[in-house]
Coordinates of C-alpha atoms in Angstrom, one line a residue:
X106 CA 2.7 20.5 54.8
X107 CA 5.9 20.2 52.8
X108 CA 5.8 16.4 53.1
X109 CA 2.2 16.4 51.7
X110 CA 3.3 18.6 48.8
X111 CA 6.2 16.3 48.0
X112 CA 3.9 13.3 48.0
X113 CA 1.4 15.0 45.7
X114 CA 4.2 16.0 43.2
X115 CA 5.5 12.4 43.2
X116 CA 2.0 11.1 42.5
X117 CA 1.6 13.6 39.7
X118 CA 5.1 12.7 38.3
X119 CA 4.2 9.0 38.4
X120 CA 1.0 9.7 36.5
X121 CA 2.8 11.7 33.8
X122 CA 5.2 8.9 33.4
X123 CA 2.5 6.3 32.8
X124 CA 1.1 5.9 29.2
X125 CA -2.2 4.0 29.0
X126 CA -2.7 2.1 25.7
X127 CA -5.6 0.5 24.1
X128 CA -5.4 -1.9 21.1
X129 CA -8.6 -2.4 19.0
X130 CA -8.3 -5.2 16.5
X131 CA -6.3 -8.4 17.3
X132 CA -5.7 -9.9 13.9
X133 CA -2.2 -10.8 12.6
X134 CA -0.9 -7.2 13.2
X135 CA -2.8 -6.4 16.4
X136 CA -1.8 -9.5 18.2
X137 CA 1.8 -9.2 17.1
X138 CA 1.8 -5.6 18.3
X139 CA 0.3 -6.6 21.6
X140 CA 3.1 -9.1 22.2
X141 CA 5.8 -6.6 21.1
X142 CA 4.5 -4.0 23.5
X143 CA 4.6 -6.4 26.4
X144 CA 8.1 -7.6 25.5
X145 CA 9.6 -4.0 25.0
X146 CA 8.2 -2.2 28.0
X147 CA 11.7 -1.8 29.5
X148 CA 13.3 -0.7 26.2
X149 CA 10.5 1.9 25.7
X150 CA 11.1 3.2 29.2
X151 CA 14.8 3.6 28.6
X152 CA 14.2 5.5 25.4
X153 CA 11.3 7.7 26.5
X154 CA 11.2 7.7 30.3
X155 CA 7.6 6.5 30.2
X156 CA 6.0 3.4 31.4
X157 CA 3.5 1.9 28.9
X158 CA 0.5 0.0 30.2
X159 CA -1.9 -1.9 28.0
X160 CA -5.2 -1.2 29.8
X161 CA -7.6 -2.3 27.1
X162 CA -7.8 -4.7 24.1
X163 CA -10.7 -5.4 21.8
X164 CA -11.7 -7.8 19.0
X165 CA -14.7 -9.6 17.6
X166 CA -14.0 -12.9 19.2
X167 CA -12.5 -13.3 22.7
X168 CA -12.0 -17.1 22.3
X169 CA -10.4 -17.1 18.9
X170 CA -7.1 -19.1 18.8
X171 CA -4.3 -16.5 18.6
X172 CA -0.5 -16.5 18.1
X173 CA 0.0 -15.1 21.6
X174 CA -2.1 -15.3 24.8
X175 CA -4.2 -12.3 25.7
X176 CA -5.2 -10.9 29.1
X177 CA -8.9 -11.5 29.3
X178 CA -9.2 -9.1 32.3
X179 CA -8.7 -6.1 29.9
X180 CA -10.7 -7.6 27.0
X181 CA -13.7 -5.6 25.6
X182 CA -16.1 -7.1 23.2
X183 CA -17.4 -3.7 22.3
X184 CA -14.5 -1.3 21.7
X185 CA -16.7 1.8 22.2
X186 CA -17.1 0.8 25.9
X187 CA -13.3 1.4 26.4
X188 CA -13.8 5.2 26.3
X189 CA -16.3 5.1 29.1
X190 CA -14.4 2.7 31.4
X191 CA -10.7 3.4 30.8
X192 CA -8.4 6.5 30.8
X193 CA -6.6 6.1 27.5
X194 CA -3.6 8.2 26.2
X195 CA -2.9 6.3 22.9
X196 CA -5.1 4.1 20.9
X197 CA -3.9 1.6 18.2
X198 CA -6.6 0.8 15.6
X199 CA -5.8 -2.3 13.6
X200 CA -9.2 -3.5 12.5
X201 CA -8.5 -2.5 8.9
X202 CA -11.9 -1.4 7.6
X203 CA -12.3 1.9 5.6
X204 CA -15.6 2.6 7.4
X205 CA -17.8 1.1 10.1
X206 CA -16.3 0.3 13.5
X207 CA -12.7 1.4 12.4
X208 CA -13.9 4.9 11.6
X209 CA -16.1 5.1 14.7
X210 CA -13.3 4.1 17.1
X211 CA -10.8 6.5 15.5
X212 CA -13.2 9.4 15.5
X213 CA -14.3 8.8 19.1
X214 CA -10.7 8.6 20.2
X215 CA -9.7 11.8 18.5
X216 CA -12.8 13.6 19.9
X217 CA -11.8 12.5 23.4
X218 CA -8.3 13.9 22.9
X219 CA -6.7 10.5 22.6
X220 CA -3.7 10.0 20.2
X221 CA -4.3 7.5 17.5
X222 CA -1.8 5.2 15.7
X223 CA -3.0 3.0 12.9
X224 CA -1.7 0.8 10.0
X225 CA -5.1 1.2 8.3
X226 CA -4.4 2.5 4.8
X227 CA -8.0 2.1 3.6
X228 CA -9.2 4.3 6.4
X229 CA -6.6 7.0 5.9
X230 CA -6.9 6.9 2.1
X231 CA -10.7 7.5 2.3
X232 CA -11.1 9.6 5.5
X233 CA -7.6 10.9 6.2
X234 CA -8.6 14.6 5.5
X235 CA -11.5 14.6 7.8
X236 CA -9.6 12.6 10.5
X237 CA -6.6 14.9 10.3
X238 CA -8.8 18.0 10.8
X239 CA -10.3 16.3 13.8
X240 CA -6.9 15.5 15.3
X241 CA -5.7 19.1 14.7
X242 CA -8.9 20.5 16.3
X243 CA -8.4 18.4 19.5
X244 CA -4.6 18.9 19.6
X245 CA -3.7 15.2 19.4
X246 CA -1.6 13.1 17.0
X247 CA -2.9 10.9 14.2
X248 CA 0.0 8.7 13.0
X249 CA 0.0 6.2 10.1
X250 CA 3.5 5.3 9.3
X251 CA 2.6 1.6 9.2
X252 CA -0.2 2.3 6.6
X253 CA 2.4 2.6 3.8
X254 CA 5.2 0.2 2.8
X255 CA 5.4 -1.9 6.0
X256 CA 8.6 -1.2 7.9
X257 CA 9.9 1.6 5.6
X258 CA 9.8 5.0 7.3
X259 CA 8.5 6.7 4.2
X260 CA 5.9 8.8 5.9
X261 CA 8.4 10.4 8.4
X262 CA 10.9 10.8 5.5
X263 CA 8.5 12.9 3.4
X264 CA 7.0 14.8 6.4
X265 CA 10.3 15.6 8.1
X266 CA 13.4 14.5 6.2
X267 CA 12.3 15.9 2.8
X268 CA 10.1 18.7 4.2
X269 CA 11.8 21.6 2.3
X270 CA 12.0 19.7 -1.0
X271 CA 9.6 20.1 -3.9
X272 CA 8.7 16.6 -4.7
X273 CA 7.4 16.0 -8.2
X274 CA 7.1 12.2 -8.4
X275 CA 6.8 9.3 -6.0
X276 CA 6.6 5.7 -7.1
X277 CA 7.6 2.2 -6.2
X278 CA 6.7 -1.3 -5.1
X279 CA 4.1 -0.8 -2.4
X280 CA 2.7 -4.3 -1.8
X281 CA 4.9 -7.0 -0.5
X282 CA 2.4 -9.8 -1.2
X283 CA 2.2 -9.1 -5.0
X284 CA 6.0 -8.6 -5.2
X285 CA 6.6 -11.9 -3.5
X286 CA 4.2 -13.7 -5.8
X287 CA 5.7 -12.2 -9.0
X288 CA 9.3 -12.9 -7.8
X289 CA 8.4 -16.5 -6.8
X290 CA 6.7 -17.2 -10.1
X291 CA 9.9 -16.3 -11.9
X292 CA 12.2 -18.1 -9.5
X293 CA 10.2 -21.3 -9.1
X294 CA 8.6 -21.5 -12.5
X295 CA 5.3 -22.2 -10.8
X296 CA 1.8 -20.8 -11.7
X297 CA 0.1 -17.8 -10.0
X298 CA -2.4 -20.1 -8.1
X299 CA 0.4 -22.3 -6.7
X300 CA 2.5 -19.4 -5.6
X301 CA -0.5 -17.6 -4.0
X302 CA -1.1 -20.7 -1.8
X303 CA 2.6 -20.6 -0.8
X304 CA 2.3 -16.9 0.1
X305 CA -0.8 -17.7 2.2
X306 CA 1.1 -20.4 4.1
X307 CA 4.0 -18.1 4.9
X308 CA 1.7 -15.4 6.1
X309 CA 2.5 -13.0 3.3
X310 CA -1.1 -13.1 1.9
X311 CA -4.4 -13.2 3.8
X312 CA -5.5 -16.8 4.3
X313 CA -9.1 -16.0 3.5
X314 CA -9.5 -13.4 0.9
X315 CA -6.3 -11.7 -0.4
X316 CA -8.3 -9.9 -3.1
X317 CA -7.4 -6.3 -1.9
X318 CA -3.6 -7.1 -2.3
X319 CA -4.0 -8.9 -5.7
X320 CA -6.3 -6.4 -7.4
X321 CA -4.2 -3.3 -6.7
X322 CA -6.5 -1.7 -4.2
X323 CA -4.0 -2.0 -1.3
X324 CA -1.2 -0.3 -3.4
X325 CA -3.6 2.3 -4.7
X326 CA -4.7 3.4 -1.2
X327 CA -1.0 3.8 -0.3
X328 CA -0.2 5.8 -3.4
X329 CA -3.1 8.2 -2.5
X330 CA -1.6 8.7 0.9
X331 CA 1.9 9.3 -0.5
X332 CA 0.5 11.8 -3.0
X333 CA -1.1 13.9 -0.3
X334 CA 2.1 13.9 1.8
X335 CA 4.4 14.6 -1.2
X336 CA 2.5 17.3 -2.9
X337 CA 0.8 18.9 0.2
X338 CA -2.7 18.1 -1.3
X339 CA -5.9 16.8 -0.1
X340 CA -6.4 13.1 -0.7
X341 CA -7.5 12.8 -4.3
X342 CA -10.9 11.2 -5.2
X343 CA -9.7 10.7 -8.8
X344 CA -10.6 7.5 -10.7
X345 CA -7.4 6.5 -12.4
X346 CA -5.9 3.2 -13.7
X347 CA -5.9 0.5 -11.1
X348 CA -5.0 -3.0 -12.2
X349 CA -3.7 -5.9 -10.2
X350 CA -1.7 -9.0 -10.9
X351 CA -4.5 -11.7 -11.2
X352 CA -4.1 -11.8 -15.0
X353 CA -0.3 -12.2 -15.1
X354 CA 0.4 -15.6 -16.4
X355 CA 3.6 -17.6 -16.0
X356 CA 4.0 -17.4 -19.8
X357 CA 4.2 -13.6 -19.6
X358 CA 6.9 -13.8 -16.9
X359 CA 9.0 -16.3 -19.0
X360 CA 8.7 -14.1 -22.1
X361 CA 9.6 -11.0 -20.2
X362 CA 12.6 -12.8 -18.8
X363 CA 13.9 -13.6 -22.3
X364 CA 13.5 -9.9 -23.1
X365 CA 15.6 -8.9 -20.1
X366 CA 12.5 -7.7 -18.3
X367 CA 10.6 -8.4 -15.1
X368 CA 7.0 -7.8 -14.1
X369 CA 6.5 -5.5 -11.1
X370 CA 3.3 -4.0 -9.7
X371 CA 4.1 -0.3 -9.4
X372 CA 2.3 2.5 -7.7
X373 CA 3.0 5.8 -9.4
X374 CA 2.1 9.4 -8.5
X375 CA 3.4 12.5 -10.2
X376 CA 2.6 16.1 -11.2
X377 CA 2.2 16.3 -15.0
X378 CA 1.6 19.9 -16.4
X379 CA 0.5 21.0 -13.0
X380 CA -2.1 18.2 -12.7
X381 CA -2.0 15.0 -10.4
X382 CA -1.7 11.6 -12.0
X383 CA -2.0 8.5 -9.9
X384 CA -1.9 4.9 -11.0
X385 CA -1.3 1.3 -10.0
X386 CA -0.7 -1.4 -12.6
X387 CA 1.8 -4.2 -13.5
X388 CA 4.9 -2.8 -15.3
X389 CA 7.7 -4.4 -17.2
X390 CA 11.0 -3.1 -15.9
X391 CA 14.6 -3.9 -16.9
X392 CA 16.4 -6.6 -15.0
X393 CA 19.4 -4.2 -14.8
X394 CA 17.4 -1.5 -13.1
X395 CA 17.2 -0.8 -9.4
X396 CA 13.4 -1.4 -9.2
X397 CA 13.8 -4.6 -11.2
X398 CA 15.9 -6.1 -8.5
X399 CA 13.6 -5.4 -5.6
X400 CA 12.3 -8.9 -5.0
X401 CA 10.4 -11.1 -2.6
X402 CA 8.3 -9.3 0.1
X403 CA 10.5 -6.2 -0.2
X404 CA 9.0 -2.8 -0.9
X405 CA 10.8 0.2 -2.3
X406 CA 9.7 3.8 -2.6
X407 CA 11.4 6.4 -4.8
X408 CA 10.9 10.1 -4.6
X409 CA 12.1 12.7 -7.1
X410 CA 12.4 16.3 -6.0
X411 CA 14.4 19.5 -5.8
X412 CA 17.0 20.1 -4.6
X413 CA 17.5 16.6 -3.2
X414 CA 17.1 14.7 -6.5
X415 CA 16.3 11.0 -6.2
X416 CA 15.7 9.4 -2.8
X417 CA 15.3 5.6 -2.3
X418 CA 13.9 3.7 0.7
X419 CA 13.7 -0.1 0.7
X420 CA 12.5 -2.6 3.3
X421 CA 10.1 -5.4 4.0
X422 CA 6.5 -4.6 3.2
X423 CA 4.6 -7.7 4.2
X424 CA 3.9 -9.4 7.5
X425 CA 3.2 -8.3 11.1
X426 CA 6.9 -7.8 11.9
X427 CA 7.7 -4.8 9.7
X428 CA 4.2 -3.3 10.3
X429 CA 4.7 -3.5 14.1
X430 CA 8.1 -1.9 13.7
X431 CA 6.4 1.2 12.2
X432 CA 3.7 1.2 14.8
X433 CA 6.3 1.2 17.6
X434 CA 8.2 4.0 15.8
X435 CA 5.0 6.0 15.8
X436 CA 4.4 5.2 19.5
X437 CA 7.9 6.6 20.5
X438 CA 7.3 9.6 18.3
X439 CA 4.0 10.4 20.0
X440 CA 5.5 9.9 23.5
X441 CA 8.7 11.9 22.9
X442 CA 7.5 14.8 20.7
X443 CA 4.8 17.5 20.7
X444 CA 1.6 17.3 18.6
X445 CA 2.3 17.3 14.9
X446 CA 0.2 17.8 11.8
X447 CA -0.8 14.4 10.4
X448 CA 0.1 15.3 6.9
X449 CA 3.0 17.5 7.7
X450 CA 1.3 20.9 7.2
X451 CA -2.0 22.4 8.6
X452 CA -5.1 20.9 6.9
X453 CA -6.2 24.4 5.9
X454 CA -3.1 24.8 3.8
X455 CA -3.4 21.5 1.9
X456 CA -4.7 22.2 -1.6
X457 CA -7.0 20.4 -4.0
X458 CA -5.4 19.6 -7.4
X459 CA -6.9 18.8 -10.7
X460 CA -6.5 15.3 -12.1
X461 CA -4.4 14.6 -15.2
X462 CA -6.5 12.9 -17.9
X463 CA -5.5 9.2 -17.8
X464 CA -6.4 8.8 -21.5
X465 CA -3.3 10.8 -22.3
X466 CA -0.9 8.6 -20.2
X467 CA 1.7 7.2 -22.5
X468 CA 3.7 4.0 -22.4
X469 CA 5.3 1.4 -24.6
X470 CA 3.2 -1.7 -24.4
X471 CA 3.7 -5.5 -24.2
X472 CA 0.8 -7.2 -26.0
X473 CA 0.4 -11.0 -26.1
X474 CA -2.1 -12.5 -28.6
X475 CA -3.3 -16.1 -28.7
X476 CA -4.4 -16.6 -32.3
X477 CA -5.3 -19.3 -34.8
X478 CA -2.2 -20.3 -36.7
X479 CA -3.3 -19.2 -40.2
X480 CA -2.1 -16.7 -42.9
X481 CA -3.0 -13.1 -42.5
X482 CA -3.6 -13.0 -38.8
X483 CA -0.4 -11.1 -38.0
X484 CA -0.9 -8.5 -40.7
X485 CA -4.5 -8.1 -39.4
X486 CA -3.1 -7.3 -36.0
X487 CA -0.4 -4.9 -37.2
X488 CA -2.8 -3.1 -39.5
X489 CA -5.2 -2.5 -36.6
X490 CA -2.4 -1.2 -34.4
X491 CA -1.3 1.2 -37.2
X492 CA -4.8 2.4 -37.7
X493 CA -4.8 3.5 -34.0
X494 CA -1.4 5.2 -34.3
X495 CA 0.4 2.4 -32.4
X496 CA 3.8 1.6 -34.0
X497 CA 5.5 -1.8 -33.6
X498 CA 9.0 -2.0 -32.1
X499 CA 9.4 -5.8 -31.9
X500 CA 7.5 -9.0 -32.8
X501 CA 8.0 -12.5 -31.4
X502 CA 6.0 -15.4 -32.9
X503 CA 5.8 -18.8 -31.3
X504 CA 3.8 -21.4 -33.3
X505 CA 2.0 -24.3 -31.7
X506 CA 1.4 -26.5 -34.7
X507 CA 0.0 -29.4 -32.8
X508 CA -3.0 -27.3 -31.6
X509 CA -3.0 -25.1 -34.8
X510 CA -2.5 -21.9 -32.9
X511 CA 0.3 -19.4 -32.2
X512 CA 1.4 -16.8 -29.6
X513 CA 2.2 -13.4 -30.9
X514 CA 4.0 -10.9 -28.6
X515 CA 4.3 -7.4 -29.8
X516 CA 6.3 -4.6 -28.1
X517 CA 5.1 -1.2 -29.2
X518 CA 6.6 2.3 -29.2
X519 CA 5.0 4.7 -26.8
X520 CA 1.3 5.3 -27.3
X521 CA -1.5 6.9 -25.3
X522 CA -3.9 5.0 -23.0
X523 CA -6.9 5.9 -25.2
X524 CA -5.3 4.6 -28.4
X525 CA -4.6 1.3 -26.7
X526 CA -8.1 1.0 -25.3
X527 CA -9.8 1.8 -28.6
X528 CA -7.5 -0.6 -30.5
X529 CA -7.8 -3.6 -28.3
X530 CA -11.6 -3.4 -28.0
X531 CA -11.8 -4.4 -31.7
X532 CA -10.0 -7.7 -31.1
X533 CA -12.9 -8.9 -28.9
X534 CA -15.0 -9.6 -32.0
X535 CA -12.4 -11.3 -34.2
X536 CA -12.7 -15.2 -34.4
X537 CA -9.0 -15.5 -35.2
X538 CA -8.1 -14.0 -31.9
X539 CA -8.7 -16.8 -29.4
X540 CA -8.3 -14.8 -26.1
X541 CA -8.5 -11.0 -25.4
X542 CA -4.9 -9.8 -25.6
X543 CA -2.8 -9.5 -22.5
X544 CA -1.5 -5.9 -22.0
X545 CA 1.4 -5.0 -19.7
X546 CA 2.8 -1.5 -19.8
X547 CA 6.5 -0.9 -19.9
X548 CA 7.7 1.5 -17.2
X549 CA 9.2 4.6 -18.9

């Protein structure tokens, strides 16, 4: 009888020591993660005392050429079948959609009391509140460290390291693709299109359609997640300023460099007069500043709070390597610790906060005008600026006599977003203004 008891307890112990894993989505990140999990089984066992077993993988195309070979015996064309046929402890979702199959898979996993780890910032930014409630209801973890800033442990830092601090602002470079492009344009003196192709070859930008990186959406999804974590709020549905880098010309980067400035795509979230302000847009920052020297695919996130003051985290933000690093960090966290609140505190205690009016957002501006080289054009521009309460700090004129045109760059003093919007709309109708002015905000 005692022998039978011992055998049963050994079987139970062995079962507890085995962690069954499913990976849904085998793109750049999913396939790299798959390989890392296979390579690091022993290391994970040493650190957690658990044996990990990949028992299911799923993607659209079984026969697609991939960076690493897959085990076809555990391949599922339909990821929803995994839940019926396999016992899963942890599911990695790396499809990357904000809705559709990504949402279905994550919801079904959480309802079946399966821990979920995902790098899917679009999903968390849109449905994070609902999914976190579902995770809490079913007493499982929903982890998304890899959704923000690649390999930087910013989510854990805010949830755990800075948990007793009152954070008032979080900002930084949140997209490695755009940071690489802007840095490389300055370093190589090449145009946006040429550098984008280089980024795609290196795997920093999506080979097919990198639009979500370039237009600011990727960074904006991340800033929404950081806002919710930093300020203990629900994920905001506010429509704020979201601009990408598609309209940044090599000419702007050269002019900025002469002024001791660099162009960076910044995500910014802060509490202003008790209201939430979130934005993503290109900024001109000083070459002598910390943020101005974060180059290449590097990301940097800066928080401001009390009593800690300023905290800075920096690391690689583009590519499957840094992302997989964060995914594995979440895996060890799930294995080693108890169930945690996805956003640091219970969903019921996370509040909704009113939006700060973006029209009142104030910055100094860089304005570049392409104009006909004729008398009175500059005074026309400065008069229009003055009429809209925009005062000029500096003017740089570069004539192109051969083509009878000129470039006028104006640096303004601080003005509101609404003043700039109303003022610039007038220049659309002026025949002496050859192109709609380029506007880049100076970071305060």
